XYZ file of C-alpha atoms in Angstrom:
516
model
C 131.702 -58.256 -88.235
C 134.261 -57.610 -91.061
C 135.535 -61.116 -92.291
C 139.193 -61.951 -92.596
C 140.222 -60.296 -95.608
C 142.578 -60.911 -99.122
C 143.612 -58.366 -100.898
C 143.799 -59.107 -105.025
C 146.170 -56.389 -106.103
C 145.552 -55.553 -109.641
C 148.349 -55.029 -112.160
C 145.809 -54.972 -115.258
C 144.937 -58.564 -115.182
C 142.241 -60.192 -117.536
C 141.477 -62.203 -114.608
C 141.863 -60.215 -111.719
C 137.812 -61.140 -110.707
C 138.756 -64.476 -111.750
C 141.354 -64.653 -108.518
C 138.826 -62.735 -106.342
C 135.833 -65.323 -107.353
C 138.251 -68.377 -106.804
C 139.218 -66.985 -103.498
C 135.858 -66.929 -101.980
C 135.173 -70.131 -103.603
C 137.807 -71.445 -100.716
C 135.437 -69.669 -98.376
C 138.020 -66.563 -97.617
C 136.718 -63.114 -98.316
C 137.889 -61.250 -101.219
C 138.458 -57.866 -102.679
C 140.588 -55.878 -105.638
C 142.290 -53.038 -105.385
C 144.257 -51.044 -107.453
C 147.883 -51.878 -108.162
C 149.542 -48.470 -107.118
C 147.655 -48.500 -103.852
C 150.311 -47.048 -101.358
C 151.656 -49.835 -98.734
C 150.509 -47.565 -96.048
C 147.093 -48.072 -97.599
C 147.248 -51.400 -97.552
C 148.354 -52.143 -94.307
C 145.932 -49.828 -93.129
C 143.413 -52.221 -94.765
C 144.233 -55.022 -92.276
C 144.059 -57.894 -94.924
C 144.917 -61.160 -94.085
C 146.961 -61.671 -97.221
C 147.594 -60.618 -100.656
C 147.748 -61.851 -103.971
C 149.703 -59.856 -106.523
C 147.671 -60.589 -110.015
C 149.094 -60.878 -113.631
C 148.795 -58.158 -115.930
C 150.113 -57.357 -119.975
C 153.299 -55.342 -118.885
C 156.999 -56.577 -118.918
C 158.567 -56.249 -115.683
C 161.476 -54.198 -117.043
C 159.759 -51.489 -119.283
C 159.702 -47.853 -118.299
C 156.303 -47.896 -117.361
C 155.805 -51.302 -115.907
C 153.957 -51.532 -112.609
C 156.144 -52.088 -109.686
C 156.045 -53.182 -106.118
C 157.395 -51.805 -103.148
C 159.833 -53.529 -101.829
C 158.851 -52.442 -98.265
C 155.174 -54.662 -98.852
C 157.477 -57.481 -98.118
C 158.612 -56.537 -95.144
C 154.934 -55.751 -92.861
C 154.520 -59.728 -92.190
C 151.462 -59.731 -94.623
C 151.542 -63.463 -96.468
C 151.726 -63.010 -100.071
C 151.193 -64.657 -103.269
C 152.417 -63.531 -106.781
C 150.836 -64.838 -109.831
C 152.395 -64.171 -113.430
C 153.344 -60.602 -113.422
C 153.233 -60.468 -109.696
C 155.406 -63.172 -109.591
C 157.867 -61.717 -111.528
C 157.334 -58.447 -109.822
C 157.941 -60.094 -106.626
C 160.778 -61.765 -107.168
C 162.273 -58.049 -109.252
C 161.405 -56.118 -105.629
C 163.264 -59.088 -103.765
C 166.311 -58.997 -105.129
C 165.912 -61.688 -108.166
C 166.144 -61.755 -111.845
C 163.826 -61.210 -114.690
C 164.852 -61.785 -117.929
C 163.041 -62.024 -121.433
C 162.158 -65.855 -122.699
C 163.450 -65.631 -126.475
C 160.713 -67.554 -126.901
C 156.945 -66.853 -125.288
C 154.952 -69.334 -123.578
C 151.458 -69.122 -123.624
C 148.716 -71.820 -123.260
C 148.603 -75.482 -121.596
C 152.000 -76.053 -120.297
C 153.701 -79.016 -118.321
C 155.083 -77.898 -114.965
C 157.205 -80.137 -113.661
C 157.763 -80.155 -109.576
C 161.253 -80.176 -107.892
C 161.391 -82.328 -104.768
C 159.392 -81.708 -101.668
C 159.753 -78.287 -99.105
C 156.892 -77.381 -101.238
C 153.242 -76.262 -99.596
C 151.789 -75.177 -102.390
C 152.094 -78.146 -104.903
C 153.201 -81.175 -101.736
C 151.262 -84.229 -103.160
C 150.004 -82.973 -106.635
C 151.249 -85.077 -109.544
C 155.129 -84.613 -110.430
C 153.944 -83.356 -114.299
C 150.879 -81.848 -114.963
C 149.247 -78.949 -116.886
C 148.904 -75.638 -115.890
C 148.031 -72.151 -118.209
C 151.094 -70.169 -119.013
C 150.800 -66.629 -120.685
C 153.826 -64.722 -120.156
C 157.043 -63.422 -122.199
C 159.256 -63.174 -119.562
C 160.752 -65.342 -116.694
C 162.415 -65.337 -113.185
C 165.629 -66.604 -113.928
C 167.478 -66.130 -110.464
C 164.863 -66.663 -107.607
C 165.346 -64.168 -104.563
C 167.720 -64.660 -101.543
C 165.185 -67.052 -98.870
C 163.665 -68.321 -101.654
C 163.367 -72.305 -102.701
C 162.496 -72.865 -106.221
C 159.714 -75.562 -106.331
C 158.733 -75.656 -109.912
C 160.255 -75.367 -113.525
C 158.421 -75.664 -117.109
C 159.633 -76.050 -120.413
C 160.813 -72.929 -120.884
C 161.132 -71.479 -117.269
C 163.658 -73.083 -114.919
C 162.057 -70.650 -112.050
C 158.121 -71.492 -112.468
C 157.356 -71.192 -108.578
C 159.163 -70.786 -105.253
C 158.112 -70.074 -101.459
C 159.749 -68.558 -98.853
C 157.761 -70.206 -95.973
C 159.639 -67.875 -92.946
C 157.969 -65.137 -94.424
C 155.006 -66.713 -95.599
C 155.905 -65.616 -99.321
C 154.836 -67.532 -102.767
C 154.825 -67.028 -106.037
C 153.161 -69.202 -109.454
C 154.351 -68.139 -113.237
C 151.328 -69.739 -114.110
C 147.479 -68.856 -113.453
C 145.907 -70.937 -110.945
C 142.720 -69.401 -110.799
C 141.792 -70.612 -114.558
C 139.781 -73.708 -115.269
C 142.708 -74.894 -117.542
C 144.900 -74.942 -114.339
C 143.399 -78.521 -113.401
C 144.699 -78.040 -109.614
C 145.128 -74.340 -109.594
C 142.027 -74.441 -106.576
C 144.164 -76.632 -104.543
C 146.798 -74.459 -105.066
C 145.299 -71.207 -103.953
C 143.468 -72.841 -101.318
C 146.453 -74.041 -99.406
C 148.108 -70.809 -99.784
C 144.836 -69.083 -97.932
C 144.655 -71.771 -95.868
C 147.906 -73.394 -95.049
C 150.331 -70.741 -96.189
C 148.608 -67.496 -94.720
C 147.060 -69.562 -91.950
C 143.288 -68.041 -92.436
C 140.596 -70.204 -91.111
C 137.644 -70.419 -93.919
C 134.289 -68.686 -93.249
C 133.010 -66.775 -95.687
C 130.238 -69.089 -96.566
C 126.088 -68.368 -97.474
C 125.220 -68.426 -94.266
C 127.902 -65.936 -93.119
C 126.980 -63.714 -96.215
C 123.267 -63.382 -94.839
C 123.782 -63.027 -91.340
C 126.241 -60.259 -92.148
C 123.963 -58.549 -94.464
C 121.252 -58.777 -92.448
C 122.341 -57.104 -89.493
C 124.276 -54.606 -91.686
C 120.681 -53.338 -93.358
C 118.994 -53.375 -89.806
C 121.730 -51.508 -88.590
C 121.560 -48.860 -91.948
C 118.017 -48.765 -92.042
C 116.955 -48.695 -88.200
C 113.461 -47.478 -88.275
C 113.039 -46.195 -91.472
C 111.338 -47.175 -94.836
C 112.948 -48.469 -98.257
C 111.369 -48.934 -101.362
C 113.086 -51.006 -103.893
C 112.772 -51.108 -107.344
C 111.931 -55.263 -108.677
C 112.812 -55.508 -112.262
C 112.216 -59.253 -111.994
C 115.702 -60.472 -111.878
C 117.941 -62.430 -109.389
C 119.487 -59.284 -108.343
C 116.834 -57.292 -107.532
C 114.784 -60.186 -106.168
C 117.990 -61.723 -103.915
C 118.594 -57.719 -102.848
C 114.962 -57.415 -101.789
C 114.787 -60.649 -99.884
C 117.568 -59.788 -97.915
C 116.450 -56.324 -97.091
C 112.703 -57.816 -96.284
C 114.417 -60.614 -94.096
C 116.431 -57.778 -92.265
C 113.150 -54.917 -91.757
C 110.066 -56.463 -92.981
C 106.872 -54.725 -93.839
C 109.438 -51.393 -93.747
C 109.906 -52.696 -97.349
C 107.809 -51.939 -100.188
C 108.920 -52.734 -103.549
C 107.695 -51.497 -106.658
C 107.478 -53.477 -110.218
C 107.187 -51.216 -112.958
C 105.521 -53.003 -116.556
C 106.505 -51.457 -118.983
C 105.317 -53.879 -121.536
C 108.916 -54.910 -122.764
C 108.661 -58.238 -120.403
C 108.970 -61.623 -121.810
C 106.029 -64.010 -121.637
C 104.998 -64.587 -117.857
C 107.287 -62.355 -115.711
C 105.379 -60.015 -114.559
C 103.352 -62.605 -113.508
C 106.340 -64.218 -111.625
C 106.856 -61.270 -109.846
C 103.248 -61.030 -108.657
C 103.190 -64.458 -107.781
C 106.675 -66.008 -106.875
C 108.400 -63.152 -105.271
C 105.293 -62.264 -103.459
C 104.893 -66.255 -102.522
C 108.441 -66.756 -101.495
C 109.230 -63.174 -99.358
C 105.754 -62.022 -98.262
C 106.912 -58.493 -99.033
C 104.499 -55.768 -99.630
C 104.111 -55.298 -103.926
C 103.221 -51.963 -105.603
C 103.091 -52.940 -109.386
C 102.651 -49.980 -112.244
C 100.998 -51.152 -115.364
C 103.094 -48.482 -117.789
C 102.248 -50.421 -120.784
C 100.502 -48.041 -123.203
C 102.720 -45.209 -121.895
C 105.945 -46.646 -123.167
C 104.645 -47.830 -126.011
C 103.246 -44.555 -126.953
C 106.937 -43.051 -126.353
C 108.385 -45.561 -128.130
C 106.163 -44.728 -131.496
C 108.454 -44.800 -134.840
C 111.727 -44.437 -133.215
C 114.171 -47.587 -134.700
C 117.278 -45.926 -133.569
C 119.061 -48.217 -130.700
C 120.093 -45.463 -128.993
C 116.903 -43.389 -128.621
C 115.081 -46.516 -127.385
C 117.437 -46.688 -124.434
C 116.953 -43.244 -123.920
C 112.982 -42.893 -124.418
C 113.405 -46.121 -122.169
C 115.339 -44.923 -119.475
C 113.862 -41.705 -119.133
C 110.077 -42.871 -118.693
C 111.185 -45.742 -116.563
C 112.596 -42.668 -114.549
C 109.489 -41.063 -114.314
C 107.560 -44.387 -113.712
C 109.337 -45.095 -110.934
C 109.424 -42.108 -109.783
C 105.532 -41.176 -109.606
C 105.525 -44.511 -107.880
C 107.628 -44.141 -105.634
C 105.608 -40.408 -104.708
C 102.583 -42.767 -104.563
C 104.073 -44.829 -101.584
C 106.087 -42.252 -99.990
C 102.277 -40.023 -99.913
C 101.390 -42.748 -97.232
C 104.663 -43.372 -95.154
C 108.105 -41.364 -95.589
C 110.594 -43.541 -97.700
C 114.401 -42.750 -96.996
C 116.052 -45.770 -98.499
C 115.925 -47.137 -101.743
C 117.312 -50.863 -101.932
C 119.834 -51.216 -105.412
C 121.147 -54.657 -106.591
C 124.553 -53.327 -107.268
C 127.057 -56.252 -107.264
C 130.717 -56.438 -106.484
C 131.574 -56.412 -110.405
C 129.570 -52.881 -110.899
C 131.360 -51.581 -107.777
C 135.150 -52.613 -109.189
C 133.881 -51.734 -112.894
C 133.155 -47.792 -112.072
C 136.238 -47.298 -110.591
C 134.516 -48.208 -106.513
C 135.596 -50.524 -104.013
C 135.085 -47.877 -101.053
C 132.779 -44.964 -100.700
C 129.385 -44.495 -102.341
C 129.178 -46.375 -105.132
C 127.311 -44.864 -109.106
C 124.003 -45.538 -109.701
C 125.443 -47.575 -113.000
C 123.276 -46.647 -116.597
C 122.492 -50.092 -116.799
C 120.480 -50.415 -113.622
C 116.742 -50.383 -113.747
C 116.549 -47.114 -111.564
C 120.072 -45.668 -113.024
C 120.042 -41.561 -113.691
C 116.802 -40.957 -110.650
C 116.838 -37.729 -109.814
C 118.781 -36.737 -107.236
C 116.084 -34.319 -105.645
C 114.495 -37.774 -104.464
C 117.117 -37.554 -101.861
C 117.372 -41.050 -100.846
C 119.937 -43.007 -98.692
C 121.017 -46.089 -101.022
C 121.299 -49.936 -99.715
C 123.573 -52.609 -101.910
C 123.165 -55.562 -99.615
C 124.757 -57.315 -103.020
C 127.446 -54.958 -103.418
C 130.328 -57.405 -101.721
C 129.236 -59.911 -103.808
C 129.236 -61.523 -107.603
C 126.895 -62.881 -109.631
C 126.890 -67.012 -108.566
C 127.286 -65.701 -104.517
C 123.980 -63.492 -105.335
C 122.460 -66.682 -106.814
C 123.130 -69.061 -104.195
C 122.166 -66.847 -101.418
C 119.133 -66.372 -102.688
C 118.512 -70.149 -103.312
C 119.200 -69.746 -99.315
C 116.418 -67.172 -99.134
C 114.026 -69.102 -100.263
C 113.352 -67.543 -103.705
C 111.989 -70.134 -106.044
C 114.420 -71.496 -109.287
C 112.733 -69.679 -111.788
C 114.299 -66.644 -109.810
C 117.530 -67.833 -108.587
C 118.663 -69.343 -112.222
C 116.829 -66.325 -114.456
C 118.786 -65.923 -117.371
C 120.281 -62.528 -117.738
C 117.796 -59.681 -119.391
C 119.005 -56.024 -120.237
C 116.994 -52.972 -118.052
C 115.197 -51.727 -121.884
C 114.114 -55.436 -122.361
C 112.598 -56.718 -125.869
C 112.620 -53.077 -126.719
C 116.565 -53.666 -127.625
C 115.868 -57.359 -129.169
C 113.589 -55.832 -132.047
C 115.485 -54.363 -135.231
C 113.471 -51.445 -135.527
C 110.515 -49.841 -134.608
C 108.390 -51.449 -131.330
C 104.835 -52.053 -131.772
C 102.800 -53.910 -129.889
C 101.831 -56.823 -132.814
C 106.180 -56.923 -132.720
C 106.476 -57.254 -129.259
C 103.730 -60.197 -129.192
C 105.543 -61.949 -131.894
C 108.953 -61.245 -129.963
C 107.527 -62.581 -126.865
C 105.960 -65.848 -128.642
C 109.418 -67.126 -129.896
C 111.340 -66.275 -126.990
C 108.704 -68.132 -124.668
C 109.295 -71.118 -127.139
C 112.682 -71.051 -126.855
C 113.273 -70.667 -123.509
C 110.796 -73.921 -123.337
C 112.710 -76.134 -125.054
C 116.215 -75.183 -123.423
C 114.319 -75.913 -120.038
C 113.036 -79.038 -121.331
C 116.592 -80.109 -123.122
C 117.874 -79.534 -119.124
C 120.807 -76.795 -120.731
C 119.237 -73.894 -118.394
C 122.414 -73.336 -116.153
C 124.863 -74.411 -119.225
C 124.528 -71.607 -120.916
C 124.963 -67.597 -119.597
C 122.001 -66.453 -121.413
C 120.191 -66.830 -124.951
C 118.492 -63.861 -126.525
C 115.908 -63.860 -128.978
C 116.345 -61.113 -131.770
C 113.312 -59.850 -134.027
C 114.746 -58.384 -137.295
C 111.373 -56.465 -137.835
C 112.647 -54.536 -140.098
C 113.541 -57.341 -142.867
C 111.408 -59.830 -144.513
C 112.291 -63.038 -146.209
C 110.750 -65.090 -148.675
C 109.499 -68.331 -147.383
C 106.821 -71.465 -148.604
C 104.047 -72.326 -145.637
C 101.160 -74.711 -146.539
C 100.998 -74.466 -150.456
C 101.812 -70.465 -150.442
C 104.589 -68.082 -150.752
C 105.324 -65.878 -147.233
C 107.310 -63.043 -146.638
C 107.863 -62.997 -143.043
C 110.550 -61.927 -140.637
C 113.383 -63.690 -139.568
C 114.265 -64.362 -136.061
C 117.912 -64.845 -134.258
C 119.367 -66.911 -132.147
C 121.593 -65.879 -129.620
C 123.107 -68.573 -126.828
C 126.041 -67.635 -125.456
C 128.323 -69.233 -122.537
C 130.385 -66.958 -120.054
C 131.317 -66.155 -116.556
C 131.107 -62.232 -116.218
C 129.574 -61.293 -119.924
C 132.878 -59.664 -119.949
C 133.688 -61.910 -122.689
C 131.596 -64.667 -124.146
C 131.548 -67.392 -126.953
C 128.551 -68.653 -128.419
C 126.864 -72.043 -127.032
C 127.289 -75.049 -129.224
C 123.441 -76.570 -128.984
C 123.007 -79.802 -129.937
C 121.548 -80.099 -133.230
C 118.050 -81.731 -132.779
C 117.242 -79.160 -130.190
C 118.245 -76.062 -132.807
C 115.545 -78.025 -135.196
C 112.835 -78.611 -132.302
C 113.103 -75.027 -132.038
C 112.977 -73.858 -135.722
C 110.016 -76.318 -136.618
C 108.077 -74.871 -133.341
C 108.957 -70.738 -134.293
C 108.404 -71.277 -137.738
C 105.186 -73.205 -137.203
C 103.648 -71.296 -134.314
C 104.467 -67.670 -134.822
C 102.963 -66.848 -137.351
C 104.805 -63.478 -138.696
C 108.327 -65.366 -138.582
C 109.088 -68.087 -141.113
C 112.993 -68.119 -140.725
C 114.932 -68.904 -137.434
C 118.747 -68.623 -137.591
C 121.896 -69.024 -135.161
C 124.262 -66.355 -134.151
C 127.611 -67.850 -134.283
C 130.070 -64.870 -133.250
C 131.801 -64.552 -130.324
C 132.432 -61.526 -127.764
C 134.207 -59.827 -128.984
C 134.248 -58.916 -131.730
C 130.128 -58.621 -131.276
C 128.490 -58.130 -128.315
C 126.168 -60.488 -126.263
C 122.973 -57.951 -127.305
C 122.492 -56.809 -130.872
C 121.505 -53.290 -129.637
């Protein structure tokens, strides 16, 4: 059954997931559409409410998006935030007018009086996140202004006939202290929906969703060892059982253990049926002298291709296969222009680019969801931690995390420092504080160094830790400094071909979370 509904309607906002993420996080059901959807569109979409996002443009230029006046009038509740406040407000009949004077950042807002269901109760004065150039001067006819900052007089009014509200500022950013509040009591309160989109809900749904998809027939899914493919799979083996067989391809880019994981944990925790390829020597046969980033993808991608695919011949020989399960999340869905319809097989994927004379019938059990729903349903599964909490790792592996060519004495060095690493963050308890932390092999450059009582000229590893909420953007983790020097001494006197460890300390952007 299709869950009450909200709309985020997206003007170009940074943060337009943001608002989707913090709606389900009040246990309402969330998607994003585009913002020149028609209204007929819309309100053939049945949603519960809307919320009308921020976005870079100034209300008044040429080209600015607008809103159709005649949204207002189908009964929907809506909520404007930023631009779509000021949007709102332009469509209604109100004023918008340049600052003079931007304001961006922490701001005060100051509340005026009660009538107010949005803010009733909060603190008079307190901080919210401003980033805007223009401001409602004149609120709309209807309208009571509830709010005023420093430099806006008109920071947020409600109209509660018509179930209308709008924010200047952005409630759905950590720096908006009581931002939640506010957004929950405009699902809640405001547009009257009754929470239920919780875990439980989520897997229930699924469930019967994939029975109902899949019927009879067999799926084979492709495990590359990570939360998404392992949360995807459980589901799928929850909903049909031994119609599932999934298939772990090794192709000897792994870190230190996981295949072993896969084998054991996945196995352990799902009782689904396991058809693992050892592909080792193939790739690294492929991968002989090639140091170019690109042409490892490539050589990656294309043998994983025909990995999977031999396997996949190898199952399908002893029962037809018409599905094949994909982990693709909500994110990947909104990110290749989706939302409705069939969604890409993204690049990125593990089994991205299969041929499509293989003719099967895809199933995204994930693809409503975002990264921490996938994680906590599968914490609901069953799947053991070292699942559920897995650090991010790219499809090509270590084979992007070595500067140059991949050989298997590289790789083993690779894997040695990255297993010590990911040690010591697990011991220092900073697993789940930080996004993800690569490990970079510059195999290509040597440094001088003194070991024992002789000269060395080994290679120098990186350190990458980096803290973010979509990898969209990211800064780099701030680790405290004993741990950095627990994990230098240990590197440096353990793996024996590196005798330099140092810390990447850019952010994204301007680099990029991978070095390759």
């Amino acid at each position: 059954m299709q869950p009450p509904t909200v709309l985020v309607v997206d003007y170009g906002a940074q943060y337009a997931q943001l608002i989707a993420r913090r709606v389900r996080e009040a246990q309402v059901y969330s998607e994003i559409v585009p913002g020149d959807m028609p209204v007929s569109e819309i309100v053939a979409r049945k949603p519960a409410a809307l919320i009308l996002s921020g976005g870079p443009s100034s209300v008044y230029a040429p080209d600015a998006p607008s809103v159709d006046p005649e949204l207002f009038r189908t009964g929907i509740p809506v909520l404007g935030l930023c631009y779509g406040f000021q949007a709102m407000a332009r469509a209604l009949g109100g004023e918008v007018a340049p600052d003079g004077t931007r304001e961006y950042g922490r701001t005060e807002l100051t509340l005026c009086g009660g009538g107010s269901t949005l803010h009733d109760g909060l603190p008079a004065r307190h901080p919210v996140w401003m980033s805007h150039g223009d401001s409602v001067v004149q609120a709309p006819e209807g309208f009571t202004v509830t709010a005023s900052s420093e430099r806006a007089a008109v920071a947020a009014f409600e109209d509660p006939v018509r179930r209308l509200a709008g924010v200047q500022y952005h409630p759905e950013v950590g720096h908006s202290p009581h931002g939640q509040e506010v957004l929950r009591r405009f699902l809640h309160d405001v547009a009257g929906i009754t929470p239920g989109w919780t875990t439980a809900s989520i897997i229930d749904d699924t469930i019967d969703a994939v029975r109902a998809q899949v019927g009879e027939g067999r799926a084979i899914c492709g495990l590359s060892g990570g939360v998404d493919s392992a949360v995807a799979a459980a589901l799928v083996q929850r909903a049909i059982g031994n119609q599932l067989t999934c298939v772990f391809v090794d192709h000897g880019l792994l870190r230190s253990g996981e295949r072993e994981q896969v084998e054991r944990d996945f196995v352990a925790a799902t009782g689904a049926k396991l058809h693992t390829v050892d592909a080792r020597e193939r790739f690294l046969g492929a991968l002989a002298g090639i140091t170019d980033p690109e042409e490892k993808r490539k050589v990656i991608g294309r043998e994983f291709i025909r990995v999977f695919e031999a396997a996949t011949t190898e199952v399908a020989e002893q029962e037809h296969v018409g599905f094949l399960v994909q982990g693709t999340l909500y994110p990947d869905v909104v990110e290749s222009g989706g939302g409705s319809g069939t969604a890409t097989i993204k690049s990125h994927h593990n089994v991205g680019g299969l041929p499509e004379d293989l003719e099967f019938a895809l199933v995204e059990p994930l693809r409503a969801l975002f990264k921490d729903e996938v994680r906590r349903v599968g914490a609901e599964l069953g799947l053991p931690e070292t699942i559920v909490h897995r650090q991010p790792f790219p499809g090509p592996g270590l084979g992007i995390r070595i500067i140059g060519e991949i050989t298997a004495e590289r790789l083993a060095t690779l894997r040695d420092a990255d297993a010590i690493v990911r040690e010591e963050l697990t011991y220092a308890g900073l697993d789940r504080d930080i996004w993800q932390c690569p490990v970079v092999l510059l195999a290509d450059v040597r440094s001088v160094g003194v070991q024992g009582d002789g000269r060395t000229y080994g290679h120098p590893v990186v350190l990458r830790p980096v803290s973010s909420e979509d990898a969209m953007t990211a800064d780099w983790t701030r680790l405290p400094y004993d741990l950095l020097e627990r994990i230098s001494t240990r590197i440096t006197n353990e793996v024996a071909e590196v005798n330099r460890v140092v810390l990447d300390v850019t952010s994204k952007p301007p680099g990029t979370i991978e070095w390759e």
